[in-house]
Coordinates of C-alpha atoms and ligand atoms in Angstrom, one line a residue:
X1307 CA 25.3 10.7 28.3
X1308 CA 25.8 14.3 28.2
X1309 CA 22.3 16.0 28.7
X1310 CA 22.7 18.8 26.2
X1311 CA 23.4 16.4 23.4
X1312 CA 20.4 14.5 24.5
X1313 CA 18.5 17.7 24.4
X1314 CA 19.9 18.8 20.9
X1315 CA 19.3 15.5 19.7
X1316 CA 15.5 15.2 20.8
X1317 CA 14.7 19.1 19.3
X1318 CA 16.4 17.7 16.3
X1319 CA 14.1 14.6 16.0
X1320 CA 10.7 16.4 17.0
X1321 CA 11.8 19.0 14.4
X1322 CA 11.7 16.0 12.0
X1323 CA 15.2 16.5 10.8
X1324 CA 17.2 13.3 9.6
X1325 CA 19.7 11.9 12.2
X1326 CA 22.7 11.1 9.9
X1327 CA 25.6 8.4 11.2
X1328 CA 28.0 10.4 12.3
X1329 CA 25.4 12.7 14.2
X1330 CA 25.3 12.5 18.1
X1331 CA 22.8 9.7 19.0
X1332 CA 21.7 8.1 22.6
X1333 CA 23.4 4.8 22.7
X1334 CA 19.7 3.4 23.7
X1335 CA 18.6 4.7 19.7
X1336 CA 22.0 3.1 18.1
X1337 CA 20.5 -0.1 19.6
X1338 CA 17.2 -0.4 18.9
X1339 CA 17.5 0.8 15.6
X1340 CA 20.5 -1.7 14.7
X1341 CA 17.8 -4.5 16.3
X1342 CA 15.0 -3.1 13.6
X1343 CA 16.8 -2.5 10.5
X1344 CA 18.7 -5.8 11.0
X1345 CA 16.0 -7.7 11.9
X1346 CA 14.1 -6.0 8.8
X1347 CA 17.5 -6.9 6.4
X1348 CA 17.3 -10.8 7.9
X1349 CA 13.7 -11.0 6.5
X1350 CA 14.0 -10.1 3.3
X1351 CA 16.9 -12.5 3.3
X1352 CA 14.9 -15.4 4.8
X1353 CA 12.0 -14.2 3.1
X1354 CA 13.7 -15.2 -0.2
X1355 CA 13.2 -18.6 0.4
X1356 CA 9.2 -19.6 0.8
X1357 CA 8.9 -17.8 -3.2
X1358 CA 12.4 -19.1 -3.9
X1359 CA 10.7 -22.4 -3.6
X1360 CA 8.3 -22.1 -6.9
X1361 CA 10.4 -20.5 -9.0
X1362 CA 11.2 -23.7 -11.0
X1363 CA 7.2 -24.5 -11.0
X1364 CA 5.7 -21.7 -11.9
X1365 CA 3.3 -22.0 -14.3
X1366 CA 4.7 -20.4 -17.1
X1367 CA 7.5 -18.7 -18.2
X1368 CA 5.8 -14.9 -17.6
X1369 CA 5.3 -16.0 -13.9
X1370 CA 8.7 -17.6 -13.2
X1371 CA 10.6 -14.7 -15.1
X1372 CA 8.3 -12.5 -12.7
X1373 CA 9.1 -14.6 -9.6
X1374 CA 12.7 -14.4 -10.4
X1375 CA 13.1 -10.2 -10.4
X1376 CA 11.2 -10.4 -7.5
X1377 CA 12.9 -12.8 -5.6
X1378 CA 15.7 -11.1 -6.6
X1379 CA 14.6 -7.4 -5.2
X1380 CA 14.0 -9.1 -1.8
X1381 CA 17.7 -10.1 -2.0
X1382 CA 18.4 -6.5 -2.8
X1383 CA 16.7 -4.5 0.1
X1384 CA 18.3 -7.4 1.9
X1385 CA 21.6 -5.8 1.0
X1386 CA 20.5 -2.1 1.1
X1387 CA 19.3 -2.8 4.9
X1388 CA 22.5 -4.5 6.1
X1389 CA 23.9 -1.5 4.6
X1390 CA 22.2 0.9 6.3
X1391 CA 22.3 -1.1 9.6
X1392 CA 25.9 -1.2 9.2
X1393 CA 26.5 2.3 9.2
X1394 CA 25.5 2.3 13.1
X1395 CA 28.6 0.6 13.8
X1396 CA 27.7 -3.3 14.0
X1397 CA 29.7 -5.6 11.0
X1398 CA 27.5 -7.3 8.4
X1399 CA 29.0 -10.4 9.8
X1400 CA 28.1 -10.4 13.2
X1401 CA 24.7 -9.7 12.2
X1402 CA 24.6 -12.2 9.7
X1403 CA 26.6 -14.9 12.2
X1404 CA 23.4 -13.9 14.8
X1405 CA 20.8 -14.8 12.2
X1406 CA 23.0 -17.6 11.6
X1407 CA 23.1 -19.0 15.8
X1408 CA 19.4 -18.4 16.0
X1409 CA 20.4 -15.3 18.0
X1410 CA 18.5 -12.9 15.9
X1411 CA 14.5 -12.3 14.7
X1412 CA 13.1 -11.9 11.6
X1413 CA 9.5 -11.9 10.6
X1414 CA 7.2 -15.0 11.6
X1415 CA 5.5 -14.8 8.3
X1416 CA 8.5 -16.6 6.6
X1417 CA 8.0 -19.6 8.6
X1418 CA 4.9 -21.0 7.2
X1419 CA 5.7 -22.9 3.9
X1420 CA 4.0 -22.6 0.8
X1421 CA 2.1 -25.2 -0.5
X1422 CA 0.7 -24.3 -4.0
X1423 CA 1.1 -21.6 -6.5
X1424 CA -1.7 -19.8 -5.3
X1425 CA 0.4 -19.8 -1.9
X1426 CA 2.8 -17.2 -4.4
X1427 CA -0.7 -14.9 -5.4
X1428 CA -1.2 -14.7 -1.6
X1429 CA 2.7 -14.2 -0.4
X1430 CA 2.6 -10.8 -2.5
X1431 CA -1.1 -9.9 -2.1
X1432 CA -0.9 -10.4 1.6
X1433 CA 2.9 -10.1 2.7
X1434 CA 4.2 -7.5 0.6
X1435 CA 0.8 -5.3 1.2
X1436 CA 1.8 -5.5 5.0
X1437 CA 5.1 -5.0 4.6
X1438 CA 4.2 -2.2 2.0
X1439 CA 1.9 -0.3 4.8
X1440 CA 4.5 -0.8 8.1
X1441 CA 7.3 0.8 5.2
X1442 CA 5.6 3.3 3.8
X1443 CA 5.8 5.3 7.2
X1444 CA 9.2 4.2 7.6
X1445 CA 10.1 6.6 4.6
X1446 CA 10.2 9.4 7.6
X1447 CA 12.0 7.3 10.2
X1448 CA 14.4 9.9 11.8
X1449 CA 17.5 8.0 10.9
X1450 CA 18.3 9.3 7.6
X1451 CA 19.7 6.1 6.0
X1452 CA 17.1 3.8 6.8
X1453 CA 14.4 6.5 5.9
X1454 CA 16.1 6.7 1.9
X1455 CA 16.4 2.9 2.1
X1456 CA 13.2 2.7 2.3
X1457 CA 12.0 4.7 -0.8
X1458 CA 13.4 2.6 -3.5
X1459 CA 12.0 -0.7 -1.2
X1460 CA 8.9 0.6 -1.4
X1461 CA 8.3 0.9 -5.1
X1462 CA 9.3 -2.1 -5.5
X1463 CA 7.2 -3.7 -2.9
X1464 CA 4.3 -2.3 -4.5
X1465 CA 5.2 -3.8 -7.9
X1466 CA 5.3 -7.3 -5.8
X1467 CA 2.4 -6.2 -4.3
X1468 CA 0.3 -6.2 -7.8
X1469 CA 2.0 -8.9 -9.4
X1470 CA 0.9 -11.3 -6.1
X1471 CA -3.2 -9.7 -6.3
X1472 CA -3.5 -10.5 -10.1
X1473 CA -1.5 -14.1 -9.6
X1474 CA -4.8 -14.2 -7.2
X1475 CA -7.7 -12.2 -9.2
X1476 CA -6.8 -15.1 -11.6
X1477 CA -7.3 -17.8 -9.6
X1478 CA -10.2 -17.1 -8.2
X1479 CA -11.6 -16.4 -11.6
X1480 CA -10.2 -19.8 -13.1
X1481 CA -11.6 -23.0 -12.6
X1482 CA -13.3 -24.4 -9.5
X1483 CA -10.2 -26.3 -8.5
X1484 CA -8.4 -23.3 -8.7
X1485 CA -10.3 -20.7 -7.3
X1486 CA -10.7 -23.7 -4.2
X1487 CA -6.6 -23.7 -4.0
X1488 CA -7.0 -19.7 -4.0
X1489 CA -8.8 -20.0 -0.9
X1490 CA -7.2 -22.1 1.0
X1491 CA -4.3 -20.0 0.4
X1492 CA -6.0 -17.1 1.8
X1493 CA -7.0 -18.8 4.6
X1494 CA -3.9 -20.0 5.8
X1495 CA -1.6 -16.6 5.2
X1496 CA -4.3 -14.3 6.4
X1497 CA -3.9 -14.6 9.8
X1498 CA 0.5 -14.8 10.0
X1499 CA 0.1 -11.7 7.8
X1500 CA -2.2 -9.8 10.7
X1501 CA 0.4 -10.9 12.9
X1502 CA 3.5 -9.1 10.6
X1503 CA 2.5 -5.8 12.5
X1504 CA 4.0 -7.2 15.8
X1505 CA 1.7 -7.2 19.4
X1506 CA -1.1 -5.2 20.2
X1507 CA 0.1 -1.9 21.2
X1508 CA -0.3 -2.3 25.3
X1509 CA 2.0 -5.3 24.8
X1510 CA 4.7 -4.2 22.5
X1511 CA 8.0 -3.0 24.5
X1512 CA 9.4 -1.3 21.8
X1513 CA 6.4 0.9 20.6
X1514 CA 6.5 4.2 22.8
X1515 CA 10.0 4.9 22.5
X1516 CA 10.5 4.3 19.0
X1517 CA 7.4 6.3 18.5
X1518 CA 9.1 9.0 20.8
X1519 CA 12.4 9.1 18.6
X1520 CA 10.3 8.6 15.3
X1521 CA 11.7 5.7 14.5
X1522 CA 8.2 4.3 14.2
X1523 CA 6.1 6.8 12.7
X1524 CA 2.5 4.7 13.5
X1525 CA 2.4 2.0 15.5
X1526 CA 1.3 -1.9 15.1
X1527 CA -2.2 -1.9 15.8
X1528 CA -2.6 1.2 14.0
X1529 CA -1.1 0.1 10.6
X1530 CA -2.9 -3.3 11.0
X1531 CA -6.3 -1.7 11.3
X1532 CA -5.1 -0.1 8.1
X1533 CA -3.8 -3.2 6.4
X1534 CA -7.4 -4.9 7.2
X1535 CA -9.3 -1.6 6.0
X1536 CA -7.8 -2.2 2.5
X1537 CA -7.6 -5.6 2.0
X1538 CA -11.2 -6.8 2.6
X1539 CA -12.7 -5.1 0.0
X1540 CA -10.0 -6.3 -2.3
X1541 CA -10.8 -10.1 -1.0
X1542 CA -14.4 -9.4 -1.7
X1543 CA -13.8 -8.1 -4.8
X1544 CA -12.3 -11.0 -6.0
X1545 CA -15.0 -13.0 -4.3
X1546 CA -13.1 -14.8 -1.6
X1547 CA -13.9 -15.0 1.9
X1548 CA -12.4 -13.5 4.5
X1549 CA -11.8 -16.3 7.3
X1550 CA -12.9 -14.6 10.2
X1551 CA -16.4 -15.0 11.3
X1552 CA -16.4 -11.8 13.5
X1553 CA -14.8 -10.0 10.7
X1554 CA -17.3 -6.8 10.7
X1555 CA -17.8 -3.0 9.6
X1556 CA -17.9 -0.4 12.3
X1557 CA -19.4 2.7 10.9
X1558 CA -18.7 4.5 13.9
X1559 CA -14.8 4.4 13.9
X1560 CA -15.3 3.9 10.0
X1561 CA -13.3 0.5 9.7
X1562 CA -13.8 -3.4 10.0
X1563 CA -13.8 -5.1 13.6
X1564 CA -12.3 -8.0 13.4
X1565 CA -11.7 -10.8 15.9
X1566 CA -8.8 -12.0 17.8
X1567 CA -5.1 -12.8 17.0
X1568 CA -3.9 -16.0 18.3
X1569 CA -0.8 -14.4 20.0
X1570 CA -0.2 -17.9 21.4
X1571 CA 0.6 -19.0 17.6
X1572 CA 2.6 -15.5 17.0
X1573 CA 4.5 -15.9 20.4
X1574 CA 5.8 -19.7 19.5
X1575 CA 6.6 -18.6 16.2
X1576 CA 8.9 -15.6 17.1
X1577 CA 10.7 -17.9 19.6
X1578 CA 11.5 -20.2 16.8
X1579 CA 8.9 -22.8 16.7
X1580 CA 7.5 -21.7 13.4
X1581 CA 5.8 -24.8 11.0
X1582 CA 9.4 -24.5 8.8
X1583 CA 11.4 -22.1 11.2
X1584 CA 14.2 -25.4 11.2
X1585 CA 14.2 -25.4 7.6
X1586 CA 14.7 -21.9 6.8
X1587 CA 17.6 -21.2 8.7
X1588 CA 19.4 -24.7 7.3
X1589 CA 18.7 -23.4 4.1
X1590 CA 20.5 -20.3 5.1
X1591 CA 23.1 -21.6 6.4
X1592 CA 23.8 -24.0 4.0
X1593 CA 24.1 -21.3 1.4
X1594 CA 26.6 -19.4 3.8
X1595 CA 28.8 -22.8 3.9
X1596 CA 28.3 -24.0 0.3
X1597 CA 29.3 -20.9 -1.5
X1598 CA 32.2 -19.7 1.2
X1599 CA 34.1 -20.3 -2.0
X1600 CA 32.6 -17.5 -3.9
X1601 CA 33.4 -15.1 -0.9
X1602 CA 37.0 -16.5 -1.0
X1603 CA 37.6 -16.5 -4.6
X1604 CA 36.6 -12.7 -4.3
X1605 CA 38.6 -11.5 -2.0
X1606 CA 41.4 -13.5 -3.5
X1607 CA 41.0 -11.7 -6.7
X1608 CA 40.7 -8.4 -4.9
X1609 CA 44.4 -9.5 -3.1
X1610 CA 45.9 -9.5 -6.7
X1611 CA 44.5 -6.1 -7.9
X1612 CA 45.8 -4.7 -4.4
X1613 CA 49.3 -6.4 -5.0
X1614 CA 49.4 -5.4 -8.7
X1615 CA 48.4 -1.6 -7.8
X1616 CA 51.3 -1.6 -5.6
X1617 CA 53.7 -3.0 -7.5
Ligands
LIG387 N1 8.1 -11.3 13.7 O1 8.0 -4.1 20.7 P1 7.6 -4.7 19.4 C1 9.5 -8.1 4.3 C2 9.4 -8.9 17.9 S1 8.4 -7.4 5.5 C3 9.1 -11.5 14.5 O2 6.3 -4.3 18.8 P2 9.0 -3.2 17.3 C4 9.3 -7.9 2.8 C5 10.1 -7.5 18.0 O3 11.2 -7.6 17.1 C6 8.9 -8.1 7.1 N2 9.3 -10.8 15.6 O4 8.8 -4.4 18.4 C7 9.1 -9.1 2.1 C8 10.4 -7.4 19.4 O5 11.5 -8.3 19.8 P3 13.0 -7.7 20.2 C9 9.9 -7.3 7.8 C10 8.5 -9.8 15.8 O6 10.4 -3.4 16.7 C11 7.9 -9.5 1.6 C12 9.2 -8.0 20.1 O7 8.6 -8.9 19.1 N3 9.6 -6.0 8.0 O8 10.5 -8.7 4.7 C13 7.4 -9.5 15.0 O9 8.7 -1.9 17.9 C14 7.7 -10.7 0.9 C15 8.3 -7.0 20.6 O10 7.7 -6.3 19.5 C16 10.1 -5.2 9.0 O11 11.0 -5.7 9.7 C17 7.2 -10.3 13.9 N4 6.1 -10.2 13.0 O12 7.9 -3.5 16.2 C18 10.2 -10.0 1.8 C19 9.7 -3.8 9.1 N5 6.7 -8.5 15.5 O13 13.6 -7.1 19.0 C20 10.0 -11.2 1.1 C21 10.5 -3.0 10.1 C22 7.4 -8.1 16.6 O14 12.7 -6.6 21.2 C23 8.7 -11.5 0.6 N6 10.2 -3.4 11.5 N7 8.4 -8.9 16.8 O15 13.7 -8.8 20.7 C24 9.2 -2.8 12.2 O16 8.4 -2.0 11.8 C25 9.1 -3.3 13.7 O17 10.3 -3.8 14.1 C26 7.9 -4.3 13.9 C27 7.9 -4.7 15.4 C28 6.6 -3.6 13.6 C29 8.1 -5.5 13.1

């Protein structure tokens, strides 16, 4: 690589300007941000499918016409994120055909399954608030696309957001029995949702550089101190309990201590090993296979316009 491109494209990064796709880029940044922004499209893909799975239970028609729109927006930045990944140069369908093999990541949150409908309170209380803090930053990531990506996602992330913490302010203000099943869905997405944020910083290969090229703007431990800073008070204000015993506040570095990850857990689940990891990608690709018809139907139909325009 040429080192005066290198040089013009590092003043242009710490000067935060936007790197658009047909700039000059390191091969080393092409690749790591194709691995991120397709790994980020592949979860909201898969991350369809643990909501997906109330939509014809939810308890009323408001909910499941609220479940619905939101399902549908993670479909949507799904889309939008292939998009932008695509502009770096890699086909939607080899990325696709690597989630596909098993090849590629996606978050280990969408491998737990959810049990009850206060499992769906917690999912956008919990997941989308995480997801909400790591993409907030990601607004000014120096690659232009995924940076404007991001600003739509994020409004609507914070509508699923709210929808998920009232599903669970109401819980935990119903009944007995249902502010019980509230809390026992806290307790089990609590701790995958610390784990969204990826390792702790001194174990996370990817951090420095992308933190160099401003592709991360803050890094994991940072944004999950964050993530824990706002979301115990909003636990406590719903009066559930936070299922950590050391959980703590530290007036000195003004935020909570909290106790340790089981990075065994988040280790097995990122190889694959997740509770419904097997499940999820069968569903997947079953809906690749099932509807290949729809694909071919639409590029038949676009065959005909092409042949009439022609003629
Ligand atoms: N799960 O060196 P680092 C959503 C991998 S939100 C699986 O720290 P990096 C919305 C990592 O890829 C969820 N793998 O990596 C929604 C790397 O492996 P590689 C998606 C993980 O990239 C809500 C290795 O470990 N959000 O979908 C995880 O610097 C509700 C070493 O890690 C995004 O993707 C994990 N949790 O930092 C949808 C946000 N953590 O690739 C439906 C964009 C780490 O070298 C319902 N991504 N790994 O083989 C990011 O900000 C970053 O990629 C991190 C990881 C922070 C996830």
């Amino acid at each position: 690589e040429d080192p005066a491109l290198l040089e013009a494209f590092e003043a242009r990064v710490a000067a935060d300007e936007f790197i658009e796709p047909k700039d000059w880029m390191p091969e080393a940044y092409r690749r790591t941000l194709t691995r991120q922004i397709s790994q980020h499209a592949h979860s909201e893909i898969v991350g369809m499918l643990p909501e997906g799975n109330w939509i014809t239970r939810a308890p009323s028609l408001r909910r499941k016409a609220i479940l619905l729109a939101k399902v549908q927006d993670e479909a949507g930045h799904g889309l939008y994120l292939y998009c932008a990944a695509e502009t770096l140069g890699t086909s939607r369908e080899e990325m696709i055909e690597a989630l596909h093999s098993g090849k590629a990541k996606y978050s280990t949150i969408f491998n737990y399954p959810t049990l009850t409908w206060a499992d769906i309170g917690a999912i956008g209380w919990l997941v989308d608030g995480a997801a909400i803090m790591n993409q907030v930053p990601l607004q000014r990531t120096s690659y232009g696309p995924y940076a404007r990506a991001m600003v739509r996602v994020c409004k609507e992330e914070s509508f699923h957001q709210r929808q998920g913490y009232e599903i669970s302010m109401q819980l935990a203000r119903g009944t007995a029995e249902q502010k019980r099943m509230m809390q026992d869905a806290f307790n089990r997405w609590w701790w995958p949702s610390l784990m969204m944020f990826g390792p702790p910083d001194d174990n996370s290969p990817n951090t420095a550089q992308s933190m160099r090229w401003r592709i991360k703007r803050e890094t994991n431990d940072e944004l999950r101190q964050k993530f824990v800073d706002i979301t115990v008070p909003q636990a406590e204000f719903i009066g559930l309990t936070v299922p950590d015993p050391d959980l703590k506040w530290n007036e000195e570095k003004g935020g909570y201590d909290f106790g340790t990850i089981d990075w065994e857990e988040f280790y097995s689940v990122v190889k694959g090993e997740g509770p419904v990891a097997r499940e999820r990608i069968t569903a997947r690709r079953d809906a690749w296979e099932k509807n290949a018809w729809v694909r071919e139907a639409a590029q038949a139909h676009e065959a005909k316009k092409q042949a009439r325009k022609a003629a």
